[in-house]
């Protein structure tokens, strides 16, 4: 995996494409504040890091999307991420595209189709990272860790504050938990852990399971018959207790006992002993509640109707008695008598109170007639209610009987299920016993199988043994140390001539002089820079030559700053070829700068086309090989990562 280009997208759709050459040294030089140091953060962000660490200011104002075009195993891979909204410090949405040869899409084509997790998985797979897992020892509480493309970034980036830092060697090594992550994943990335380690671990686990089974079979085959018979008879007694086997069976030998147990396995559960019914207990209970409610309503209506009938009869009887009494004494004339005459003397003179009495009695007679008229209808209503109440009562009684039957059936079914559950448990133990205790003939070759399994397990154990991994690590680190020593000679470091080595436990560089001298005890920034360079270059040489799943690029930000007496003197350089020549002889060790870049150039040529170095710098060298390495003309006079015209509002 190498970097073809970085692409920035303006909000209006304009694009800034910064190209890089594959398998070459790429140098970006120029003045300060032109965006050189943002390159590492842009690439890191586009390769699946959610944190947005790109410099504020014009980046958020004008850049809508950040993208990087990669070349991976003969394919182009385009990874892009939008800038976080507002003042957000992170963003995980991303756009991913892969093809044999693709061009950067236009802004309108960029749509989120994945996230950082998916992007990391895709790139990890394309790098060829096989399933791996670093498992801590028994005395450690941290979780196992699987190496991904994210764990290769420790060896890909060297920011301005990291490249000559004496306290730590790798990118982000000073952050919490990062040193342990580097230590856990480095053995796999270096190749000390077999690629198929997880598969071998799974195979070993399966082989050990088979070995236990075969050894158990061997023990069973060597037992005297009574040992197997004892266990068989115990299971037969349990089968008898639940009715699986009859009490008079013959189990006098292991073979006969096994035969009886195998016969018990042919048992099948019987159908539930429940009477056929259409409705469940819950349905019957619900219907019974409704039927009782209907019965109560009809019964109440019947009672009210009878009460009404009784009150009507009493009323009619009382009115009739009073009317007959009045008629008996002649107060109310019968027939067509004079209605206005006095009811006592028969005279023509009308008495008001008598008229009123006569009118009231007339109304009572009409009421009596109405009662007689309504009597047949009331009788019909009472008869209908009587019939409906009877039906409702019968329905309630029927549902009560059905519910009692259902409850009893459920109890019977539950008892039947319990019995079948007990039988099933016993059958499970019988089945397990018959599977684990197989009859094996003495000449079946079982011992040969066991010997073969043990040999394969032992061979796998040697491959995955931690001591083997440590031995492989020691061998690899020794070879890397040899490369580091040669690079130290080329860079003319202070302890040249002494063996240099990478300390994987301390994550530092050590020079073995009269006594071991770790990097942090070496003096001067030039030594610290040199330690970083020889360690990273030696590691990448190992990665490339052994085809390890680590991206084949290294990005270094402003490495030559250590050769200048002050930061101000370094920043005075404007990226032109004349910049170094204008310095005083004591302002910089120009020969050391040249030696450093020539070492980088030569190593890339040695590993070409599988390794790429990108350097951002203030210095510029007149040598032709250096000028060929420039990505663009020096960033000055308006040239920068973000075009000048983008900044015009």
Short mmCIF file of N, CA, C and O in Angstrom, two decimals, residues 514-636:
data_model
loop_
_atom_site.label_atom_id
_atom_site.label_comp_id
_atom_site.label_asym_id
_atom_site.label_seq_id
_atom_site.Cartn_x
_atom_site.Cartn_y
_atom_site.Cartn_z
N UNK A 514 30.51 0.41 25.56
CA UNK A 514 31.05 -0.31 26.71
C UNK A 514 29.92 -0.78 27.62
O UNK A 514 30.01 -1.84 28.24
N UNK A 515 28.87 0.05 27.71
CA UNK A 515 27.64 -0.32 28.41
C UNK A 515 26.46 0.01 27.49
O UNK A 515 26.58 0.88 26.62
N UNK A 516 25.34 -0.65 27.66
CA UNK A 516 24.18 -0.32 26.82
C UNK A 516 23.74 1.13 27.05
O UNK A 516 23.55 1.55 28.19
N UNK A 517 23.59 1.88 25.96
CA UNK A 517 23.19 3.28 26.06
C UNK A 517 21.85 3.44 25.36
O UNK A 517 21.79 3.38 24.12
N UNK A 518 20.75 3.62 26.10
CA UNK A 518 19.45 3.81 25.45
C UNK A 518 19.35 5.20 24.83
O UNK A 518 20.12 6.10 25.15
N UNK A 519 18.42 5.35 23.94
CA UNK A 519 18.27 6.58 23.17
C UNK A 519 18.13 7.81 24.06
O UNK A 519 18.72 8.86 23.78
N UNK A 520 17.37 7.72 25.14
CA UNK A 520 17.12 8.91 25.95
C UNK A 520 18.36 9.38 26.70
O UNK A 520 18.39 10.50 27.22
N UNK A 521 19.39 8.51 26.77
CA UNK A 521 20.63 8.91 27.44
C UNK A 521 21.69 9.38 26.45
O UNK A 521 22.80 9.74 26.84
N UNK A 522 21.37 9.35 25.17
CA UNK A 522 22.29 9.89 24.17
C UNK A 522 22.12 11.40 24.10
O UNK A 522 21.01 11.93 24.24
N UNK A 523 23.18 12.10 23.83
CA UNK A 523 23.09 13.55 23.75
C UNK A 523 22.83 14.03 22.34
O UNK A 523 23.13 13.35 21.36
N UNK A 524 22.22 15.21 22.21
CA UNK A 524 21.97 15.95 20.97
C UNK A 524 20.78 15.41 20.19
O UNK A 524 20.53 14.19 20.13
N UNK A 525 20.08 16.36 19.55
CA UNK A 525 18.94 16.00 18.73
C UNK A 525 19.34 15.19 17.51
O UNK A 525 18.55 14.42 16.98
N UNK A 526 20.58 15.37 17.01
CA UNK A 526 21.02 14.61 15.84
C UNK A 526 21.03 13.12 16.15
O UNK A 526 20.65 12.30 15.32
N UNK A 527 21.47 12.74 17.36
CA UNK A 527 21.45 11.33 17.74
C UNK A 527 20.03 10.80 17.86
O UNK A 527 19.73 9.68 17.45
N UNK A 528 19.14 11.62 18.44
CA UNK A 528 17.75 11.16 18.59
C UNK A 528 17.09 10.99 17.23
O UNK A 528 16.37 10.02 16.99
N UNK A 529 17.34 11.98 16.34
CA UNK A 529 16.83 11.85 14.98
C UNK A 529 17.38 10.60 14.32
O UNK A 529 16.64 9.83 13.69
N UNK A 530 18.68 10.38 14.47
CA UNK A 530 19.29 9.21 13.86
C UNK A 530 18.71 7.91 14.37
O UNK A 530 18.49 6.96 13.60
N UNK A 531 18.44 7.84 15.67
CA UNK A 531 17.83 6.62 16.24
C UNK A 531 16.46 6.37 15.64
O UNK A 531 16.10 5.22 15.32
N UNK A 532 15.66 7.42 15.50
CA UNK A 532 14.34 7.26 14.88
C UNK A 532 14.47 6.75 13.45
O UNK A 532 13.75 5.83 13.03
N UNK A 533 15.38 7.35 12.69
CA UNK A 533 15.50 6.99 11.28
C UNK A 533 16.00 5.56 11.11
O UNK A 533 15.44 4.78 10.33
N UNK A 534 17.05 5.18 11.83
CA UNK A 534 17.59 3.83 11.60
C UNK A 534 16.61 2.76 12.06
O UNK A 534 16.52 1.68 11.45
N UNK A 535 15.85 3.03 13.13
CA UNK A 535 14.87 2.04 13.60
C UNK A 535 13.73 1.89 12.60
O UNK A 535 13.36 0.77 12.21
N UNK A 536 13.16 3.01 12.16
CA UNK A 536 12.03 2.94 11.24
C UNK A 536 12.43 2.40 9.89
O UNK A 536 11.72 1.59 9.28
N UNK A 537 13.59 2.82 9.37
CA UNK A 537 14.03 2.33 8.07
C UNK A 537 14.35 0.85 8.12
O UNK A 537 14.03 0.08 7.19
N UNK A 538 14.97 0.39 9.21
CA UNK A 538 15.28 -1.04 9.34
C UNK A 538 14.00 -1.87 9.46
O UNK A 538 13.90 -2.96 8.89
N UNK A 539 13.02 -1.36 10.20
CA UNK A 539 11.74 -2.07 10.32
C UNK A 539 11.05 -2.17 8.97
O UNK A 539 10.56 -3.24 8.58
N UNK A 540 11.01 -1.06 8.23
CA UNK A 540 10.34 -1.10 6.92
C UNK A 540 11.10 -2.00 5.94
O UNK A 540 10.47 -2.65 5.09
N UNK A 541 12.40 -2.03 6.03
CA UNK A 541 13.17 -2.94 5.18
C UNK A 541 12.77 -4.39 5.47
O UNK A 541 12.58 -5.20 4.55
N UNK A 542 12.61 -4.69 6.75
CA UNK A 542 12.15 -6.04 7.11
C UNK A 542 10.73 -6.28 6.61
O UNK A 542 10.43 -7.37 6.08
N UNK A 543 9.83 -5.31 6.80
CA UNK A 543 8.44 -5.46 6.35
C UNK A 543 8.39 -5.75 4.85
O UNK A 543 7.66 -6.64 4.40
N UNK A 544 9.15 -4.98 4.06
CA UNK A 544 9.11 -5.13 2.60
C UNK A 544 9.71 -6.46 2.17
O UNK A 544 9.12 -7.21 1.38
N UNK A 545 10.90 -6.77 2.67
CA UNK A 545 11.59 -7.97 2.21
C UNK A 545 10.89 -9.26 2.65
O UNK A 545 11.04 -10.29 2.00
N UNK A 546 10.11 -9.20 3.72
CA UNK A 546 9.41 -10.39 4.20
C UNK A 546 7.92 -10.35 3.91
O UNK A 546 7.16 -11.15 4.45
N UNK A 547 7.52 -9.37 3.07
CA UNK A 547 6.12 -9.27 2.63
C UNK A 547 5.15 -9.25 3.81
O UNK A 547 4.15 -9.95 3.82
N UNK A 548 5.46 -8.45 4.78
CA UNK A 548 4.60 -8.32 5.94
C UNK A 548 3.45 -7.34 5.63
O UNK A 548 3.60 -6.43 4.81
N UNK A 549 2.28 -7.53 6.26
CA UNK A 549 1.10 -6.70 5.95
C UNK A 549 1.17 -5.32 6.60
O UNK A 549 0.34 -4.96 7.45
N UNK A 550 2.17 -4.53 6.18
CA UNK A 550 2.33 -3.16 6.66
C UNK A 550 2.42 -2.26 5.43
O UNK A 550 3.15 -2.60 4.49
N UNK A 551 1.69 -1.14 5.38
CA UNK A 551 1.79 -0.24 4.23
C UNK A 551 3.24 0.13 3.93
O UNK A 551 4.05 0.34 4.84
N UNK A 552 3.55 0.23 2.64
CA UNK A 552 4.93 0.49 2.23
C UNK A 552 5.23 1.95 2.06
O UNK A 552 5.71 2.36 0.99
N UNK A 553 4.96 2.75 3.09
CA UNK A 553 5.33 4.16 3.03
C UNK A 553 5.68 4.65 4.43
O UNK A 553 5.25 4.09 5.43
N UNK A 554 6.47 5.75 4.44
CA UNK A 554 6.86 6.41 5.68
C UNK A 554 6.81 7.91 5.42
O UNK A 554 7.37 8.39 4.42
N UNK A 555 6.13 8.64 6.30
CA UNK A 555 6.00 10.09 6.16
C UNK A 555 6.71 10.76 7.33
O UNK A 555 6.41 10.46 8.50
N UNK A 556 7.64 11.66 7.01
CA UNK A 556 8.45 12.33 8.03
C UNK A 556 8.26 13.83 7.89
O UNK A 556 8.36 14.38 6.78
N UNK A 557 7.99 14.49 8.99
CA UNK A 557 7.75 15.93 8.97
C UNK A 557 8.96 16.68 9.55
O UNK A 557 9.28 16.54 10.74
N UNK A 558 9.64 17.41 8.67
CA UNK A 558 10.71 18.35 9.03
C UNK A 558 11.83 17.69 9.85
O UNK A 558 12.12 18.10 10.98
N UNK A 559 12.52 16.69 9.29
CA UNK A 559 13.58 16.02 10.06
C UNK A 559 14.85 16.86 10.21
O UNK A 559 15.59 16.68 11.17
N UNK A 560 15.13 17.78 9.26
CA UNK A 560 16.41 18.49 9.31
C UNK A 560 16.45 19.61 10.34
O UNK A 560 17.49 20.25 10.51
N UNK A 561 15.34 19.83 11.03
CA UNK A 561 15.31 20.93 11.99
C UNK A 561 16.35 20.77 13.10
O UNK A 561 16.82 21.74 13.68
N UNK A 562 16.77 19.52 13.39
CA UNK A 562 17.72 19.31 14.49
C UNK A 562 19.11 19.82 14.16
O UNK A 562 19.95 19.98 15.06
N UNK A 563 19.38 20.05 12.87
CA UNK A 563 20.72 20.49 12.49
C UNK A 563 20.89 22.00 12.56
O UNK A 563 21.98 22.51 12.27
N UNK A 564 19.85 22.70 12.94
CA UNK A 564 19.92 24.16 13.00
C UNK A 564 20.01 24.61 14.45
O UNK A 564 19.38 24.01 15.34
N UNK A 565 20.75 25.69 14.69
CA UNK A 565 20.94 26.12 16.09
C UNK A 565 19.68 26.63 16.74
O UNK A 565 19.59 26.68 17.95
N UNK A 566 18.70 27.02 15.94
CA UNK A 566 17.45 27.53 16.52
C UNK A 566 16.32 27.26 15.56
O UNK A 566 16.53 27.09 14.34
N UNK A 567 15.11 27.26 16.10
CA UNK A 567 13.94 27.09 15.25
C UNK A 567 13.80 28.25 14.29
O UNK A 567 13.38 28.09 13.13
N UNK A 568 14.17 29.44 14.75
CA UNK A 568 14.06 30.62 13.88
C UNK A 568 14.97 30.48 12.67
O UNK A 568 14.58 30.80 11.54
N UNK A 569 16.18 30.00 12.89
CA UNK A 569 17.09 29.83 11.76
C UNK A 569 16.55 28.80 10.78
O UNK A 569 16.69 28.97 9.56
N UNK A 570 15.93 27.76 11.29
CA UNK A 570 15.36 26.74 10.41
C UNK A 570 14.20 27.30 9.60
O UNK A 570 14.09 27.06 8.40
N UNK A 571 13.35 28.07 10.24
CA UNK A 571 12.18 28.60 9.55
C UNK A 571 12.53 29.70 8.57
O UNK A 571 11.70 30.09 7.75
N UNK A 572 13.76 30.23 8.62
CA UNK A 572 14.17 31.23 7.64
C UNK A 572 14.31 30.63 6.25
O UNK A 572 14.24 31.33 5.25
N UNK A 573 14.50 29.32 6.21
CA UNK A 573 14.61 28.67 4.90
C UNK A 573 13.28 28.78 4.18
O UNK A 573 12.20 28.58 4.76
N UNK A 574 13.34 29.08 2.88
CA UNK A 574 12.11 29.28 2.12
C UNK A 574 11.87 28.19 1.08
O UNK A 574 11.03 28.33 0.21
N UNK A 575 12.66 27.11 1.16
CA UNK A 575 12.45 26.01 0.23
C UNK A 575 13.21 26.14 -1.07
O UNK A 575 13.15 25.25 -1.92
N UNK A 576 13.96 27.23 -1.26
CA UNK A 576 14.73 27.40 -2.49
C UNK A 576 16.08 26.73 -2.36
O UNK A 576 16.57 26.47 -1.27
N UNK A 577 16.70 26.45 -3.52
CA UNK A 577 18.02 25.83 -3.50
C UNK A 577 19.07 26.74 -2.89
O UNK A 577 20.09 26.29 -2.38
N UNK A 578 18.81 28.03 -2.93
CA UNK A 578 19.77 28.98 -2.38
C UNK A 578 19.65 29.11 -0.87
O UNK A 578 20.48 29.75 -0.23
N UNK A 579 18.59 28.56 -0.30
CA UNK A 579 18.33 28.77 1.12
C UNK A 579 19.46 28.31 2.01
O UNK A 579 19.92 29.03 2.89
N UNK A 580 19.94 27.08 1.80
CA UNK A 580 21.03 26.57 2.63
C UNK A 580 22.33 27.32 2.35
O UNK A 580 23.14 27.57 3.25
N UNK A 581 22.54 27.72 1.10
CA UNK A 581 23.77 28.42 0.77
C UNK A 581 23.87 29.79 1.38
O UNK A 581 24.98 30.30 1.59
N UNK A 582 22.73 30.39 1.70
CA UNK A 582 22.75 31.71 2.30
C UNK A 582 23.05 31.68 3.79
O UNK A 582 23.22 32.73 4.41
N UNK A 583 23.07 30.47 4.38
CA UNK A 583 23.33 30.38 5.81
C UNK A 583 24.82 30.51 6.09
O UNK A 583 25.67 30.21 5.24
N UNK A 584 25.11 30.92 7.28
CA UNK A 584 26.51 30.96 7.73
C UNK A 584 26.98 29.52 7.96
O UNK A 584 26.18 28.62 8.23
N UNK A 585 28.29 29.29 7.88
CA UNK A 585 28.80 27.91 8.06
C UNK A 585 28.36 27.26 9.35
O UNK A 585 28.20 26.05 9.41
N UNK A 586 28.19 28.05 10.39
CA UNK A 586 27.81 27.46 11.67
C UNK A 586 26.31 27.41 11.88
O UNK A 586 25.84 27.02 12.93
N UNK A 587 25.55 27.85 10.88
CA UNK A 587 24.09 27.84 11.04
C UNK A 587 23.50 26.44 10.86
O UNK A 587 22.45 26.14 11.39
N UNK A 588 24.13 25.64 10.11
CA UNK A 588 23.59 24.30 9.89
C UNK A 588 24.68 23.40 9.37
O UNK A 588 25.61 23.84 8.68
N UNK A 589 24.54 22.13 9.69
CA UNK A 589 25.46 21.14 9.16
C UNK A 589 24.87 20.64 7.85
O UNK A 589 24.12 19.66 7.81
N UNK A 590 25.18 21.36 6.77
CA UNK A 590 24.59 21.04 5.48
C UNK A 590 24.97 19.64 5.04
O UNK A 590 24.16 18.90 4.45
N UNK A 591 26.20 19.24 5.33
CA UNK A 591 26.62 17.89 4.95
C UNK A 591 25.79 16.83 5.66
O UNK A 591 25.48 15.78 5.10
N UNK A 592 25.40 17.08 6.94
CA UNK A 592 24.56 16.12 7.67
C UNK A 592 23.17 16.04 7.07
O UNK A 592 22.58 14.95 6.96
N UNK A 593 22.65 17.20 6.65
CA UNK A 593 21.33 17.20 6.00
C UNK A 593 21.40 16.41 4.70
O UNK A 593 20.53 15.58 4.40
N UNK A 594 22.44 16.66 3.92
CA UNK A 594 22.61 15.94 2.66
C UNK A 594 22.76 14.44 2.91
O UNK A 594 22.19 13.61 2.19
N UNK A 595 23.53 14.08 3.91
CA UNK A 595 23.75 12.67 4.23
C UNK A 595 22.44 11.99 4.64
O UNK A 595 22.17 10.84 4.26
N UNK A 596 21.63 12.69 5.41
CA UNK A 596 20.35 12.12 5.84
C UNK A 596 19.45 11.85 4.64
O UNK A 596 18.89 10.74 4.49
N UNK A 597 19.29 12.86 3.77
CA UNK A 597 18.40 12.68 2.62
C UNK A 597 18.94 11.64 1.65
O UNK A 597 18.17 10.90 1.03
N UNK A 598 20.27 11.58 1.50
CA UNK A 598 20.84 10.58 0.59
C UNK A 598 20.61 9.17 1.14
O UNK A 598 20.35 8.22 0.37
N UNK A 599 20.63 9.02 2.46
CA UNK A 599 20.33 7.72 3.06
C UNK A 599 18.89 7.32 2.78
O UNK A 599 18.60 6.16 2.42
N UNK A 600 17.97 8.27 2.91
CA UNK A 600 16.57 7.99 2.61
C UNK A 600 16.41 7.63 1.14
O UNK A 600 15.70 6.67 0.78
N UNK A 601 17.06 8.40 0.27
CA UNK A 601 16.94 8.18 -1.17
C UNK A 601 17.49 6.80 -1.55
O UNK A 601 16.86 6.05 -2.31
N UNK A 602 18.64 6.46 -1.02
CA UNK A 602 19.26 5.18 -1.38
C UNK A 602 18.43 3.99 -0.90
O UNK A 602 18.33 2.97 -1.60
N UNK A 603 17.85 4.10 0.30
CA UNK A 603 17.07 2.97 0.81
C UNK A 603 15.81 2.77 -0.04
O UNK A 603 15.42 1.62 -0.33
N UNK A 604 15.17 3.87 -0.45
CA UNK A 604 13.99 3.73 -1.31
C UNK A 604 14.38 3.08 -2.63
O UNK A 604 13.65 2.22 -3.16
N UNK A 605 15.54 3.48 -3.18
CA UNK A 605 15.99 2.87 -4.43
C UNK A 605 16.26 1.38 -4.22
O UNK A 605 15.95 0.55 -5.09
N UNK A 606 16.80 1.03 -3.07
CA UNK A 606 17.10 -0.37 -2.79
C UNK A 606 15.83 -1.21 -2.71
O UNK A 606 15.81 -2.36 -3.17
N UNK A 607 14.79 -0.65 -2.12
CA UNK A 607 13.54 -1.40 -1.93
C UNK A 607 12.53 -1.15 -3.04
O UNK A 607 11.41 -1.65 -2.97
N UNK A 608 12.87 -0.36 -4.04
CA UNK A 608 11.95 -0.01 -5.12
C UNK A 608 11.47 -1.29 -5.82
O UNK A 608 12.25 -2.24 -6.02
N UNK A 609 10.19 -1.33 -6.22
CA UNK A 609 9.17 -0.27 -6.13
C UNK A 609 8.23 -0.43 -4.94
O UNK A 609 7.09 0.00 -4.98
N UNK A 610 8.69 -1.09 -3.89
CA UNK A 610 7.80 -1.49 -2.80
C UNK A 610 7.82 -0.57 -1.60
O UNK A 610 7.19 -0.87 -0.59
N UNK A 611 8.56 0.52 -1.68
CA UNK A 611 8.64 1.41 -0.53
C UNK A 611 8.67 2.86 -1.00
O UNK A 611 9.28 3.18 -2.02
N UNK A 612 8.00 3.71 -0.24
CA UNK A 612 7.84 5.12 -0.58
C UNK A 612 8.07 5.94 0.68
O UNK A 612 7.59 5.60 1.76
N UNK A 613 8.84 7.03 0.54
CA UNK A 613 9.06 7.96 1.65
C UNK A 613 8.57 9.34 1.23
O UNK A 613 8.87 9.79 0.12
N UNK A 614 7.83 9.98 2.12
CA UNK A 614 7.36 11.35 1.90
C UNK A 614 7.94 12.21 3.01
O UNK A 614 7.76 11.90 4.20
N UNK A 615 8.64 13.28 2.64
CA UNK A 615 9.27 14.17 3.61
C UNK A 615 8.76 15.58 3.37
O UNK A 615 8.76 16.06 2.23
N UNK A 616 8.32 16.24 4.43
CA UNK A 616 7.98 17.67 4.36
C UNK A 616 9.11 18.44 5.03
O UNK A 616 9.55 18.11 6.13
N UNK A 617 9.58 19.51 4.36
CA UNK A 617 10.81 20.16 4.77
C UNK A 617 10.77 21.67 4.55
O UNK A 617 9.91 22.18 3.82
N UNK A 618 11.72 22.37 5.18
CA UNK A 618 12.03 23.75 4.85
C UNK A 618 13.27 23.83 3.99
O UNK A 618 13.44 24.77 3.22
N UNK A 619 14.14 22.82 4.15
CA UNK A 619 15.42 22.85 3.42
C UNK A 619 15.24 22.35 2.00
O UNK A 619 14.31 21.62 1.68
N UNK A 620 16.17 22.76 1.15
CA UNK A 620 16.19 22.32 -0.25
C UNK A 620 17.65 22.14 -0.65
O UNK A 620 18.50 22.98 -0.36
N UNK A 621 17.95 21.02 -1.32
CA UNK A 621 19.31 20.72 -1.74
C UNK A 621 19.43 20.85 -3.25
O UNK A 621 18.48 20.52 -3.99
N UNK A 622 20.56 21.31 -3.74
CA UNK A 622 20.72 21.51 -5.19
C UNK A 622 20.99 20.22 -5.96
O UNK A 622 20.93 20.22 -7.20
N UNK A 623 21.31 19.13 -5.30
CA UNK A 623 21.64 17.90 -6.01
C UNK A 623 20.49 17.45 -6.91
O UNK A 623 19.31 17.59 -6.57
N UNK A 624 20.88 16.87 -8.04
CA UNK A 624 19.86 16.48 -9.03
C UNK A 624 18.92 15.42 -8.47
O UNK A 624 17.71 15.46 -8.73
N UNK A 625 19.45 14.44 -7.73
CA UNK A 625 18.59 13.39 -7.18
C UNK A 625 17.57 13.97 -6.20
O UNK A 625 16.45 13.46 -6.08
N UNK A 626 17.97 15.05 -5.49
CA UNK A 626 17.03 15.69 -4.56
C UNK A 626 15.97 16.46 -5.33
O UNK A 626 14.78 16.41 -5.00
N UNK A 627 16.40 17.18 -6.37
CA UNK A 627 15.46 17.96 -7.16
C UNK A 627 14.45 17.05 -7.87
O UNK A 627 13.28 17.41 -8.02
N UNK A 628 14.90 15.86 -8.27
CA UNK A 628 13.96 14.91 -8.88
C UNK A 628 12.93 14.41 -7.87
O UNK A 628 11.85 13.94 -8.25
N UNK A 629 13.28 14.50 -6.59
CA UNK A 629 12.39 13.99 -5.56
C UNK A 629 11.32 14.99 -5.15
O UNK A 629 10.39 14.65 -4.40
N UNK A 630 11.44 16.25 -5.61
CA UNK A 630 10.45 17.26 -5.24
C UNK A 630 9.10 16.93 -5.88
O UNK A 630 9.00 16.68 -7.09
N UNK A 631 8.08 16.95 -5.08
CA UNK A 631 6.72 16.68 -5.56
C UNK A 631 6.22 17.85 -6.39
O UNK A 631 5.61 17.67 -7.46
N UNK A 632 6.43 19.05 -5.92
CA UNK A 632 6.02 20.28 -6.58
C UNK A 632 7.11 21.32 -6.38
O UNK A 632 8.00 21.15 -5.52
N UNK A 633 7.05 22.42 -7.11
CA UNK A 633 7.97 23.52 -6.81
C UNK A 633 7.81 23.95 -5.36
O UNK A 633 6.75 23.76 -4.75
N UNK A 634 8.85 24.49 -4.76
CA UNK A 634 8.77 24.88 -3.34
C UNK A 634 7.53 25.72 -3.05
O UNK A 634 7.14 26.58 -3.84
N UNK A 635 6.93 25.43 -1.91
CA UNK A 635 5.70 26.14 -1.52
C UNK A 635 6.09 27.52 -0.96
O UNK A 635 6.40 27.67 0.22
N UNK A 636 6.04 28.48 -1.81
CA UNK A 636 6.31 29.88 -1.46
C UNK A 636 5.66 30.75 -2.52
O UNK A 636 5.21 30.28 -3.56
#
